[in-house]
Amino acid sequence: MRIVIAKPGLDGHDRGAKVITRILRDAGHEVIYTGIRKTPEEITRIMIDEDAHALGLSSLSGAHQVLIPKICEKLKSSNMHDVVVFAGGIIPEHDHQILFDSGVRAIFGPGTHSNTITEFLSEVENRKLNKMPTGVGEDLGWRWC
Amino acid sequence: MALVLIEDSELLESALRGDRRSLGKLISRIELGFNPGLKKSKTWTLGVTGPPGVGKSTLIGSMISEWVRRGERVAVLAVDPSSPKSGGALLGDRMRMQGSDSSDSVYVRSIATRNHPGGLSYFIDPMIDVLAAAGWSKIIIETVGSGQSQTRIAAFTDRILLVEGPDRGDIIQAEKAGIIELADIIAINKSDIPSAKETFDSIIYSLDMSKSSNVDVHLVSALNGDGIISLIASIEKCHNYEDENFIRLKERLLSFWDSRLLSYPDLNDLLEQLNTGTITLDEASDMVCKGLLEEEI
Ligand SMILES: Nc1nc2c(ncn2[C@@H]2O[C@H](COP(=O)(O)OP(=O)(O)OP(=O)(O)O)[C@@H](O)[C@H]2O)c(=O)[nH]1
Ligand SMILES: [Mg+2]
């Protein structure tokens, strides 16, 4: 899969995002790393230009409550309904539902085993093959947990 | 939302009309072997190559900003190698190109080599043609200058910028000709670091030795902008001399030849026979030539 790893929000730490990037590369994916401090508009532009299938958003600073739903909306309004969105970083339990409702399909907390993330992506590939919804703007019935 | 498979022709049409999503998808299809078969239109292409980490992407970023200011529409294909083991790739060039994510006048696309036999030679031309037909007035291809098939991608452009960095003097002396022979312009980046000047001196020395007087050499800093304007001026006025075009065409031919040889269906058979000594190298190449001819019929 072609996967974009982005870091919205203002904090400048991106070690976590870089680790994920390497894990996904070693699992055979083409990973585009965008660097820090990207706006929802920029992230959407990158998804379009790179023809990416999935978007991983890393958040540490509490930016997720506003920014992640905003990115999901922007993807939908740009006709990118079939893109798979997942999130990682520090996201408190009570915020998960907002993200799932926006179309995020998986949330990986700190200390998630790298296998878990690659298994999630294999499951996504399987579902896509069987024409089952996985995208940010598709039927919300399924998510990884 | 149902998955709709858009016809190639429909996709092409809307990409040429300026729809970026269609352009993105079209390039993905070209990567899988689709050739839109466009008529060769007038294109302006620049290959940017050089060793890892010398600042190729950052430098492209600062040139983009200047070109966009002058009203150009700039497209970049940033090529990185796929891992031969996992098939995955880390595509981190666009991160270093300022303004790559927000301007309507910039299109950056990351491309993994996907371990194609002989490199990307089959794909790069159709991609350039599509970008040119879609109205991108400057097309830049970034590729790491290590490994022959990687370097050869640069030969698919009309002008080649070789980027070097500080502390590369000894290596350049040792390499002698190599990529320097293909380069039209050389930029030694990171001039904000004093030892860049040493690289500059040894390149000037190498060029004097090989009497390649057509090559402009610049000391620049992508970080603070020093020398960028005159580098751009040099790139703009660069035109191909006939003998240089021959060097380039030869590289293109070689890279096509590699692709065809490496995708020759009975290649493993041949290698086996070479290994056991049943045939000679000469016989093996005869067999490949004959085999390729028969494939055509
Ligand atoms: N001091 C200094 N650092 C620079 C300059 N240009 C780039 N860099 C730094 O050099 C590092 C590599 O820059 P890139 O632009 O990614 O280099 P590259 O040649 O594209 O690298 P690859 O694509 O990985 O081969 C980064 O940390 C840049 O910030 C410069 O002019 N001066
Ligand atoms: Mg680069």
PDB file of C-alpha atoms in Angstrom, chain B:
ATOM      1  CA  MET B   1     -19.515   4.049  -1.486  1.00  0.00           C
ATOM      2  CA  ALA B   2     -18.906   1.655  -4.377  1.00  0.00           C
ATOM      3  CA  LEU B   3     -15.496   1.290  -5.906  1.00  0.00           C
ATOM      4  CA  VAL B   4     -15.654   2.637  -9.414  1.00  0.00           C
ATOM      5  CA  LEU B   5     -12.983   1.635 -11.875  1.00  0.00           C
ATOM      6  CA  ILE B   6     -12.465   4.596 -14.102  1.00  0.00           C
ATOM      7  CA  GLU B   7     -11.431   3.859 -17.653  1.00  0.00           C
ATOM      8  CA  ASP B   8      -7.862   4.735 -18.565  1.00  0.00           C
ATOM      9  CA  SER B   9      -8.993   7.123 -21.276  1.00  0.00           C
ATOM     10  CA  GLU B  10     -11.386   8.943 -18.976  1.00  0.00           C
ATOM     11  CA  LEU B  11      -8.663   9.276 -16.377  1.00  0.00           C
ATOM     12  CA  LEU B  12      -6.231  10.620 -18.946  1.00  0.00           C
ATOM     13  CA  GLU B  13      -8.723  13.159 -20.177  1.00  0.00           C
ATOM     14  CA  SER B  14      -9.471  14.531 -16.744  1.00  0.00           C
ATOM     15  CA  ALA B  15      -5.775  14.514 -15.752  1.00  0.00           C
ATOM     16  CA  LEU B  16      -4.982  16.587 -18.825  1.00  0.00           C
ATOM     17  CA  ARG B  17      -7.808  18.949 -17.911  1.00  0.00           C
ATOM     18  CA  GLY B  18      -5.936  19.642 -14.677  1.00  0.00           C
ATOM     19  CA  ASP B  19      -7.600  17.344 -12.141  1.00  0.00           C
ATOM     20  CA  ARG B  20      -4.841  16.435  -9.658  1.00  0.00           C
ATOM     21  CA  ARG B  21      -6.549  13.345  -8.301  1.00  0.00           C
ATOM     22  CA  SER B  22      -6.743  11.913 -11.813  1.00  0.00           C
ATOM     23  CA  LEU B  23      -3.116  12.830 -12.446  1.00  0.00           C
ATOM     24  CA  GLY B  24      -2.114  10.993  -9.258  1.00  0.00           C
ATOM     25  CA  LYS B  25      -4.064   7.908 -10.282  1.00  0.00           C
ATOM     26  CA  LEU B  26      -2.755   8.030 -13.821  1.00  0.00           C
ATOM     27  CA  ILE B  27       0.839   8.018 -12.617  1.00  0.00           C
ATOM     28  CA  SER B  28       0.037   4.995 -10.451  1.00  0.00           C
ATOM     29  CA  ARG B  29      -1.255   3.206 -13.531  1.00  0.00           C
ATOM     30  CA  ILE B  30       1.847   4.088 -15.510  1.00  0.00           C
ATOM     31  CA  GLU B  31       3.874   2.575 -12.662  1.00  0.00           C
ATOM     32  CA  LEU B  32       1.950  -0.646 -13.271  1.00  0.00           C
ATOM     33  CA  GLY B  33       2.771  -0.657 -16.967  1.00  0.00           C
ATOM     34  CA  PHE B  34       0.047   1.447 -18.600  1.00  0.00           C
ATOM     35  CA  ASN B  35       1.304   3.675 -21.401  1.00  0.00           C
ATOM     36  CA  PRO B  36      -1.071   6.442 -22.460  1.00  0.00           C
ATOM     37  CA  GLY B  37       0.849   6.730 -25.730  1.00  0.00           C
ATOM     38  CA  LEU B  38       0.781  10.516 -25.868  1.00  0.00           C
ATOM     39  CA  LYS B  39       2.489  12.296 -28.714  1.00  0.00           C
ATOM     40  CA  LYS B  40       5.829  13.622 -27.621  1.00  0.00           C
ATOM     41  CA  SER B  41       5.168  17.254 -26.780  1.00  0.00           C
ATOM     42  CA  LYS B  42       7.639  19.955 -25.918  1.00  0.00           C
ATOM     43  CA  THR B  43       8.968  19.297 -22.452  1.00  0.00           C
ATOM     44  CA  TRP B  44      11.417  21.014 -20.144  1.00  0.00           C
ATOM     45  CA  THR B  45      13.098  18.477 -17.906  1.00  0.00           C
ATOM     46  CA  LEU B  46      15.863  18.613 -15.317  1.00  0.00           C
ATOM     47  CA  GLY B  47      17.470  15.599 -13.649  1.00  0.00           C
ATOM     48  CA  VAL B  48      18.877  16.197 -10.182  1.00  0.00           C
ATOM     49  CA  THR B  49      21.235  13.531  -8.957  1.00  0.00           C
ATOM     50  CA  GLY B  50      24.031  13.093  -6.438  1.00  0.00           C
ATOM     51  CA  PRO B  51      25.015  11.081  -3.374  1.00  0.00           C
ATOM     52  CA  PRO B  52      22.599  10.521  -0.454  1.00  0.00           C
ATOM     53  CA  GLY B  53      22.094  13.416   1.907  1.00  0.00           C
ATOM     54  CA  VAL B  54      23.894  16.178  -0.016  1.00  0.00           C
ATOM     55  CA  GLY B  55      20.704  18.230  -0.057  1.00  0.00           C
ATOM     56  CA  LYS B  56      19.121  17.466  -3.437  1.00  0.00           C
ATOM     57  CA  SER B  57      15.547  17.756  -2.164  1.00  0.00           C
ATOM     58  CA  THR B  58      16.205  20.884  -0.132  1.00  0.00           C
ATOM     59  CA  LEU B  59      17.890  22.499  -3.117  1.00  0.00           C
ATOM     60  CA  ILE B  60      15.007  21.543  -5.407  1.00  0.00           C
ATOM     61  CA  GLY B  61      12.724  23.144  -2.820  1.00  0.00           C
ATOM     62  CA  SER B  62      14.491  26.478  -3.005  1.00  0.00           C
ATOM     63  CA  MET B  63      14.598  26.421  -6.808  1.00  0.00           C
ATOM     64  CA  ILE B  64      10.871  25.603  -6.909  1.00  0.00           C
ATOM     65  CA  SER B  65      10.086  28.679  -4.812  1.00  0.00           C
ATOM     66  CA  GLU B  66      11.968  30.901  -7.215  1.00  0.00           C
ATOM     67  CA  TRP B  67      10.429  29.354 -10.323  1.00  0.00           C
ATOM     68  CA  VAL B  68       6.912  29.593  -8.895  1.00  0.00           C
ATOM     69  CA  ARG B  69       7.556  33.261  -8.166  1.00  0.00           C
ATOM     70  CA  ARG B  70       8.371  33.627 -11.867  1.00  0.00           C
ATOM     71  CA  GLY B  71       5.070  32.064 -12.850  1.00  0.00           C
ATOM     72  CA  GLU B  72       6.236  28.548 -13.718  1.00  0.00           C
ATOM     73  CA  ARG B  73       4.295  25.392 -12.851  1.00  0.00           C
ATOM     74  CA  VAL B  74       6.771  22.902 -11.425  1.00  0.00           C
ATOM     75  CA  ALA B  75       6.337  19.125 -11.153  1.00  0.00           C
ATOM     76  CA  VAL B  76       8.818  16.905  -9.316  1.00  0.00           C
ATOM     77  CA  LEU B  77       9.180  13.141  -9.535  1.00  0.00           C
ATOM     78  CA  ALA B  78      11.223  12.114  -6.503  1.00  0.00           C
ATOM     79  CA  VAL B  79      12.618   8.634  -7.026  1.00  0.00           C
ATOM     80  CA  ASP B  80      13.834   6.474  -4.133  1.00  0.00           C
ATOM     81  CA  PRO B  81      14.935   2.850  -4.106  1.00  0.00           C
ATOM     82  CA  SER B  82      12.631   0.079  -2.891  1.00  0.00           C
ATOM     83  CA  SER B  83      14.069  -2.351  -0.393  1.00  0.00           C
ATOM     84  CA  PRO B  84      15.035  -5.521  -2.277  1.00  0.00           C
ATOM     85  CA  LYS B  85      14.077  -7.545   0.795  1.00  0.00           C
ATOM     86  CA  SER B  86      10.669  -6.243   1.838  1.00  0.00           C
ATOM     87  CA  GLY B  87       9.696  -4.394  -1.338  1.00  0.00           C
ATOM     88  CA  GLY B  88       8.816  -1.424   0.840  1.00  0.00           C
ATOM     89  CA  ALA B  89      10.242   2.060   0.469  1.00  0.00           C
ATOM     90  CA  LEU B  90      10.801   5.164   2.530  1.00  0.00           C
ATOM     91  CA  LEU B  91       9.842   8.207   0.508  1.00  0.00           C
ATOM     92  CA  GLY B  92      11.051  11.245   2.408  1.00  0.00           C
ATOM     93  CA  ASP B  93      12.056  13.718  -0.270  1.00  0.00           C
ATOM     94  CA  ARG B  94       8.941  15.878  -0.319  1.00  0.00           C
ATOM     95  CA  MET B  95       9.355  16.622   3.373  1.00  0.00           C
ATOM     96  CA  ARG B  96      12.479  18.611   2.467  1.00  0.00           C
ATOM     97  CA  MET B  97      10.912  20.578  -0.363  1.00  0.00           C
ATOM     98  CA  GLN B  98       9.466  23.779   0.997  1.00  0.00           C
ATOM     99  CA  GLY B  99       6.149  24.768  -0.493  1.00  0.00           C
ATOM    100  CA  SER B 100       5.580  21.312  -1.981  1.00  0.00           C
ATOM    101  CA  ASP B 101       2.297  20.777  -0.164  1.00  0.00           C
ATOM    102  CA  SER B 102       0.404  23.990  -0.539  1.00  0.00           C
ATOM    103  CA  SER B 103       0.892  25.650  -3.909  1.00  0.00           C
ATOM    104  CA  ASP B 104      -1.324  25.053  -6.930  1.00  0.00           C
ATOM    105  CA  SER B 105       1.786  25.596  -9.028  1.00  0.00           C
ATOM    106  CA  VAL B 106       3.714  22.681  -7.526  1.00  0.00           C
ATOM    107  CA  TYR B 107       3.148  18.963  -7.927  1.00  0.00           C
ATOM    108  CA  VAL B 108       5.422  16.543  -6.078  1.00  0.00           C
ATOM    109  CA  ARG B 109       5.111  12.813  -6.580  1.00  0.00           C
ATOM    110  CA  SER B 110       7.255  10.228  -4.787  1.00  0.00           C
ATOM    111  CA  ILE B 111       8.182   7.167  -6.816  1.00  0.00           C
ATOM    112  CA  ALA B 112       9.681   3.928  -5.516  1.00  0.00           C
ATOM    113  CA  THR B 113      11.828   1.959  -7.964  1.00  0.00           C
ATOM    114  CA  ARG B 114       9.942  -1.287  -7.066  1.00  0.00           C
ATOM    115  CA  ASN B 115      12.954  -3.368  -8.099  1.00  0.00           C
ATOM    116  CA  HIS B 116      11.985  -3.297 -11.752  1.00  0.00           C
ATOM    117  CA  PRO B 117      14.581  -5.126 -13.795  1.00  0.00           C
ATOM    118  CA  GLY B 118      16.843  -2.469 -15.265  1.00  0.00           C
ATOM    119  CA  GLY B 119      15.269   0.373 -13.313  1.00  0.00           C
ATOM    120  CA  LEU B 120      12.477   2.777 -14.164  1.00  0.00           C
ATOM    121  CA  SER B 121      13.383   3.335 -17.798  1.00  0.00           C
ATOM    122  CA  TYR B 122      10.053   2.098 -19.168  1.00  0.00           C
ATOM    123  CA  PHE B 123       7.990   4.368 -16.970  1.00  0.00           C
ATOM    124  CA  ILE B 124       9.798   7.624 -16.740  1.00  0.00           C
ATOM    125  CA  ASP B 125       9.150   8.808 -20.306  1.00  0.00           C
ATOM    126  CA  PRO B 126       5.363   8.274 -20.222  1.00  0.00           C
ATOM    127  CA  MET B 127       5.242  10.053 -16.854  1.00  0.00           C
ATOM    128  CA  ILE B 128       7.128  13.031 -18.246  1.00  0.00           C
ATOM    129  CA  ASP B 129       4.823  13.152 -21.283  1.00  0.00           C
ATOM    130  CA  VAL B 130       1.693  13.124 -19.135  1.00  0.00           C
ATOM    131  CA  LEU B 131       3.004  15.865 -16.848  1.00  0.00           C
ATOM    132  CA  ALA B 132       3.983  18.043 -19.805  1.00  0.00           C
ATOM    133  CA  ALA B 133       0.629  17.533 -21.498  1.00  0.00           C
ATOM    134  CA  ALA B 134      -1.098  18.469 -18.232  1.00  0.00           C
ATOM    135  CA  GLY B 135       0.612  21.854 -18.355  1.00  0.00           C
ATOM    136  CA  TRP B 136       3.584  21.452 -16.025  1.00  0.00           C
ATOM    137  CA  SER B 137       6.161  23.773 -17.498  1.00  0.00           C
ATOM    138  CA  LYS B 138       9.184  22.531 -15.529  1.00  0.00           C
ATOM    139  CA  ILE B 139       9.598  18.847 -14.755  1.00  0.00           C
ATOM    140  CA  ILE B 140      12.281  17.802 -12.273  1.00  0.00           C
ATOM    141  CA  ILE B 141      13.395  14.259 -11.518  1.00  0.00           C
ATOM    142  CA  GLU B 142      15.324  13.616  -8.322  1.00  0.00           C
ATOM    143  CA  THR B 143      17.278  10.411  -8.096  1.00  0.00           C
ATOM    144  CA  VAL B 144      20.048   9.212  -5.809  1.00  0.00           C
ATOM    145  CA  GLY B 145      23.277   8.938  -7.732  1.00  0.00           C
ATOM    146  CA  SER B 146      24.282   5.535  -6.496  1.00  0.00           C
ATOM    147  CA  GLY B 147      23.867   2.426  -8.575  1.00  0.00           C
ATOM    148  CA  GLN B 148      23.856   2.521 -12.318  1.00  0.00           C
ATOM    149  CA  SER B 149      20.141   2.059 -12.960  1.00  0.00           C
ATOM    150  CA  GLN B 150      19.423   4.944 -10.594  1.00  0.00           C
ATOM    151  CA  THR B 151      21.905   7.280 -12.245  1.00  0.00           C
ATOM    152  CA  ARG B 152      20.577   6.359 -15.643  1.00  0.00           C
ATOM    153  CA  ILE B 153      17.149   7.720 -14.814  1.00  0.00           C
ATOM    154  CA  ALA B 154      18.762  11.139 -14.978  1.00  0.00           C
ATOM    155  CA  ALA B 155      19.715  10.464 -18.593  1.00  0.00           C
ATOM    156  CA  PHE B 156      15.998  10.618 -19.426  1.00  0.00           C
ATOM    157  CA  THR B 157      16.019  14.360 -18.809  1.00  0.00           C
ATOM    158  CA  ASP B 158      17.272  17.147 -21.056  1.00  0.00           C
ATOM    159  CA  ARG B 159      19.685  18.647 -18.547  1.00  0.00           C
ATOM    160  CA  ILE B 160      21.374  17.134 -15.544  1.00  0.00           C
ATOM    161  CA  LEU B 161      22.318  18.876 -12.333  1.00  0.00           C
ATOM    162  CA  LEU B 162      24.818  16.979 -10.205  1.00  0.00           C
ATOM    163  CA  VAL B 163      24.678  17.953  -6.529  1.00  0.00           C
ATOM    164  CA  GLU B 164      27.692  17.380  -4.331  1.00  0.00           C
ATOM    165  CA  GLY B 165      28.445  18.330  -0.743  1.00  0.00           C
ATOM    166  CA  PRO B 166      31.285  19.107   1.652  1.00  0.00           C
ATOM    167  CA  ASP B 167      34.070  16.579   2.159  1.00  0.00           C
ATOM    168  CA  ARG B 168      33.536  14.827  -1.138  1.00  0.00           C
ATOM    169  CA  GLY B 169      36.811  15.880  -2.737  1.00  0.00           C
ATOM    170  CA  ASP B 170      38.766  12.641  -2.300  1.00  0.00           C
ATOM    171  CA  ILE B 171      35.892  10.516  -3.505  1.00  0.00           C
ATOM    172  CA  ILE B 172      35.449  12.645  -6.601  1.00  0.00           C
ATOM    173  CA  GLN B 173      39.149  12.368  -7.392  1.00  0.00           C
ATOM    174  CA  ALA B 174      38.906   8.599  -7.058  1.00  0.00           C
ATOM    175  CA  GLU B 175      35.780   8.252  -9.172  1.00  0.00           C
ATOM    176  CA  LYS B 176      37.327  10.149 -12.081  1.00  0.00           C
ATOM    177  CA  ALA B 177      34.715  10.570 -14.829  1.00  0.00           C
ATOM    178  CA  GLY B 178      31.555   8.664 -13.847  1.00  0.00           C
ATOM    179  CA  ILE B 179      28.499  10.807 -13.396  1.00  0.00           C
ATOM    180  CA  ILE B 180      30.503  13.990 -13.899  1.00  0.00           C
ATOM    181  CA  GLU B 181      30.595  13.035 -17.561  1.00  0.00           C
ATOM    182  CA  LEU B 182      26.799  13.155 -17.709  1.00  0.00           C
ATOM    183  CA  ALA B 183      26.383  16.375 -15.729  1.00  0.00           C
ATOM    184  CA  ASP B 184      25.632  19.709 -17.439  1.00  0.00           C
ATOM    185  CA  ILE B 185      25.770  21.734 -14.259  1.00  0.00           C
ATOM    186  CA  ILE B 186      27.342  20.927 -10.906  1.00  0.00           C
ATOM    187  CA  ALA B 187      26.250  22.461  -7.606  1.00  0.00           C
ATOM    188  CA  ILE B 188      28.258  21.973  -4.459  1.00  0.00           C
ATOM    189  CA  ASN B 189      25.651  22.456  -1.777  1.00  0.00           C
ATOM    190  CA  LYS B 190      26.042  23.425   1.890  1.00  0.00           C
ATOM    191  CA  SER B 191      28.436  26.277   1.135  1.00  0.00           C
ATOM    192  CA  ASP B 192      27.617  27.431   4.672  1.00  0.00           C
ATOM    193  CA  ILE B 193      29.962  24.630   5.761  1.00  0.00           C
ATOM    194  CA  PRO B 194      33.593  25.638   5.047  1.00  0.00           C
ATOM    195  CA  SER B 195      34.757  22.276   3.672  1.00  0.00           C
ATOM    196  CA  ALA B 196      32.335  22.653   0.734  1.00  0.00           C
ATOM    197  CA  LYS B 197      35.009  24.818  -0.849  1.00  0.00           C
ATOM    198  CA  GLU B 198      37.417  21.841  -0.923  1.00  0.00           C
ATOM    199  CA  THR B 199      34.910  19.802  -2.894  1.00  0.00           C
ATOM    200  CA  PHE B 200      34.495  22.766  -5.227  1.00  0.00           C
ATOM    201  CA  ASP B 201      38.253  22.963  -5.828  1.00  0.00           C
ATOM    202  CA  SER B 202      38.633  19.276  -6.545  1.00  0.00           C
ATOM    203  CA  ILE B 203      35.729  19.312  -8.996  1.00  0.00           C
ATOM    204  CA  ILE B 204      37.243  22.259 -10.844  1.00  0.00           C
ATOM    205  CA  TYR B 205      40.508  20.326 -10.932  1.00  0.00           C
ATOM    206  CA  SER B 206      38.821  17.146 -12.271  1.00  0.00           C
ATOM    207  CA  LEU B 207      37.021  19.125 -14.952  1.00  0.00           C
ATOM    208  CA  ASP B 208      40.242  20.829 -16.012  1.00  0.00           C
ATOM    209  CA  MET B 209      41.853  17.433 -16.327  1.00  0.00           C
ATOM    210  CA  SER B 210      39.053  16.047 -18.497  1.00  0.00           C
ATOM    211  CA  LYS B 211      38.709  19.343 -20.425  1.00  0.00           C
ATOM    212  CA  SER B 212      34.919  19.425 -19.999  1.00  0.00           C
ATOM    213  CA  SER B 213      34.660  23.163 -20.328  1.00  0.00           C
ATOM    214  CA  ASN B 214      30.891  23.250 -20.884  1.00  0.00           C
ATOM    215  CA  VAL B 215      30.077  22.468 -17.282  1.00  0.00           C
ATOM    216  CA  ASP B 216      29.154  25.321 -14.922  1.00  0.00           C
ATOM    217  CA  VAL B 217      30.135  24.737 -11.312  1.00  0.00           C
ATOM    218  CA  HIS B 218      28.354  26.556  -8.481  1.00  0.00           C
ATOM    219  CA  LEU B 219      28.864  26.824  -4.774  1.00  0.00           C
ATOM    220  CA  VAL B 220      25.408  27.134  -3.196  1.00  0.00           C
ATOM    221  CA  SER B 221      23.547  26.828   0.070  1.00  0.00           C
ATOM    222  CA  ALA B 222      19.970  25.566  -0.031  1.00  0.00           C
ATOM    223  CA  LEU B 223      19.814  26.497   3.624  1.00  0.00           C
ATOM    224  CA  ASN B 224      20.456  30.245   3.365  1.00  0.00           C
ATOM    225  CA  GLY B 225      19.796  30.752  -0.351  1.00  0.00           C
ATOM    226  CA  ASP B 226      23.341  31.700  -1.372  1.00  0.00           C
ATOM    227  CA  GLY B 227      24.061  31.144  -5.044  1.00  0.00           C
ATOM    228  CA  ILE B 228      20.589  29.849  -5.912  1.00  0.00           C
ATOM    229  CA  ILE B 229      19.714  32.638  -8.359  1.00  0.00           C
ATOM    230  CA  SER B 230      22.874  32.204 -10.387  1.00  0.00           C
ATOM    231  CA  LEU B 231      22.478  28.426 -10.304  1.00  0.00           C
ATOM    232  CA  ILE B 232      19.007  28.860 -11.793  1.00  0.00           C
ATOM    233  CA  ALA B 233      20.378  31.203 -14.448  1.00  0.00           C
ATOM    234  CA  SER B 234      22.915  28.549 -15.363  1.00  0.00           C
ATOM    235  CA  ILE B 235      20.228  25.858 -15.589  1.00  0.00           C
ATOM    236  CA  GLU B 236      18.017  28.107 -17.714  1.00  0.00           C
ATOM    237  CA  LYS B 237      20.704  28.830 -20.274  1.00  0.00           C
ATOM    238  CA  CYS B 238      21.926  25.244 -20.474  1.00  0.00           C
ATOM    239  CA  HIS B 239      21.353  23.648 -23.818  1.00  0.00           C
ATOM    240  CA  ASN B 240      22.420  20.347 -25.208  1.00  0.00           C
ATOM    241  CA  TYR B 241      25.460  20.053 -27.360  1.00  0.00           C
ATOM    242  CA  GLU B 242      25.209  17.296 -29.889  1.00  0.00           C
ATOM    243  CA  ASP B 243      27.958  15.119 -28.454  1.00  0.00           C
ATOM    244  CA  GLU B 244      26.432  15.350 -24.990  1.00  0.00           C
ATOM    245  CA  ASN B 245      23.139  14.245 -26.390  1.00  0.00           C
ATOM    246  CA  PHE B 246      24.889  11.162 -27.708  1.00  0.00           C
ATOM    247  CA  ILE B 247      26.209  10.279 -24.259  1.00  0.00           C
ATOM    248  CA  ARG B 248      22.689  10.635 -22.941  1.00  0.00           C
ATOM    249  CA  LEU B 249      21.077   8.612 -25.694  1.00  0.00           C
ATOM    250  CA  LYS B 250      23.609   5.888 -25.118  1.00  0.00           C
ATOM    251  CA  GLU B 251      22.646   5.746 -21.431  1.00  0.00           C
ATOM    252  CA  ARG B 252      18.974   5.563 -22.351  1.00  0.00           C
ATOM    253  CA  LEU B 253      19.628   2.790 -24.813  1.00  0.00           C
ATOM    254  CA  LEU B 254      21.694   0.888 -22.263  1.00  0.00           C
ATOM    255  CA  SER B 255      18.985   1.187 -19.681  1.00  0.00           C
ATOM    256  CA  PHE B 256      16.344  -0.138 -22.104  1.00  0.00           C
ATOM    257  CA  TRP B 257      18.685  -2.920 -23.045  1.00  0.00           C
ATOM    258  CA  ASP B 258      19.172  -3.833 -19.370  1.00  0.00           C
ATOM    259  CA  SER B 259      15.421  -3.930 -18.825  1.00  0.00           C
ATOM    260  CA  ARG B 260      14.857  -6.204 -21.758  1.00  0.00           C
ATOM    261  CA  LEU B 261      17.743  -8.476 -20.920  1.00  0.00           C
ATOM    262  CA  LEU B 262      16.718  -8.765 -17.285  1.00  0.00           C
ATOM    263  CA  SER B 263      13.107  -9.538 -18.177  1.00  0.00           C
ATOM    264  CA  TYR B 264      14.168 -12.162 -20.739  1.00  0.00           C
ATOM    265  CA  PRO B 265      11.981 -15.165 -19.874  1.00  0.00           C
ATOM    266  CA  ASP B 266      14.721 -17.834 -20.103  1.00  0.00           C
ATOM    267  CA  LEU B 267      17.329 -15.793 -18.255  1.00  0.00           C
ATOM    268  CA  ASN B 268      17.615 -18.239 -15.353  1.00  0.00           C
ATOM    269  CA  ASP B 269      18.057 -21.065 -17.827  1.00  0.00           C
ATOM    270  CA  LEU B 270      20.898 -19.224 -19.486  1.00  0.00           C
ATOM    271  CA  LEU B 271      22.575 -18.471 -16.178  1.00  0.00           C
ATOM    272  CA  GLU B 272      22.316 -22.143 -15.271  1.00  0.00           C
ATOM    273  CA  GLN B 273      23.992 -23.143 -18.536  1.00  0.00           C
ATOM    274  CA  LEU B 274      26.690 -20.523 -18.022  1.00  0.00           C
ATOM    275  CA  ASN B 275      27.220 -21.859 -14.540  1.00  0.00           C
ATOM    276  CA  THR B 276      27.720 -25.437 -15.714  1.00  0.00           C
ATOM    277  CA  GLY B 277      29.886 -24.253 -18.565  1.00  0.00           C
ATOM    278  CA  THR B 278      27.681 -25.697 -21.335  1.00  0.00           C
ATOM    279  CA  ILE B 279      27.664 -22.358 -23.152  1.00  0.00           C
ATOM    280  CA  THR B 280      30.003 -19.378 -23.384  1.00  0.00           C
ATOM    281  CA  LEU B 281      29.105 -15.758 -22.691  1.00  0.00           C
ATOM    282  CA  ASP B 282      29.255 -15.105 -26.390  1.00  0.00           C
ATOM    283  CA  GLU B 283      26.770 -17.876 -27.112  1.00  0.00           C
ATOM    284  CA  ALA B 284      24.549 -16.705 -24.292  1.00  0.00           C
ATOM    285  CA  SER B 285      24.276 -13.187 -25.707  1.00  0.00           C
ATOM    286  CA  ASP B 286      23.558 -14.595 -29.168  1.00  0.00           C
ATOM    287  CA  MET B 287      20.753 -16.650 -27.677  1.00  0.00           C
ATOM    288  CA  VAL B 288      19.282 -13.613 -25.932  1.00  0.00           C
ATOM    289  CA  CYS B 289      19.342 -11.557 -29.138  1.00  0.00           C
ATOM    290  CA  LYS B 290      17.677 -14.312 -31.092  1.00  0.00           C
ATOM    291  CA  GLY B 291      15.173 -14.922 -28.306  1.00  0.00           C
ATOM    292  CA  LEU B 292      14.223 -11.248 -28.115  1.00  0.00           C
ATOM    293  CA  LEU B 293      13.731 -11.083 -31.869  1.00  0.00           C
ATOM    294  CA  GLU B 294      11.423 -14.093 -31.803  1.00  0.00           C
ATOM    295  CA  GLU B 295       9.425 -12.486 -29.007  1.00  0.00           C
ATOM    296  CA  GLU B 296       8.629  -9.606 -31.351  1.00  0.00           C
ATOM    297  CA  ILE B 297       7.061 -11.906 -33.950  1.00  0.00           C
TER     298      ILE B 297
END
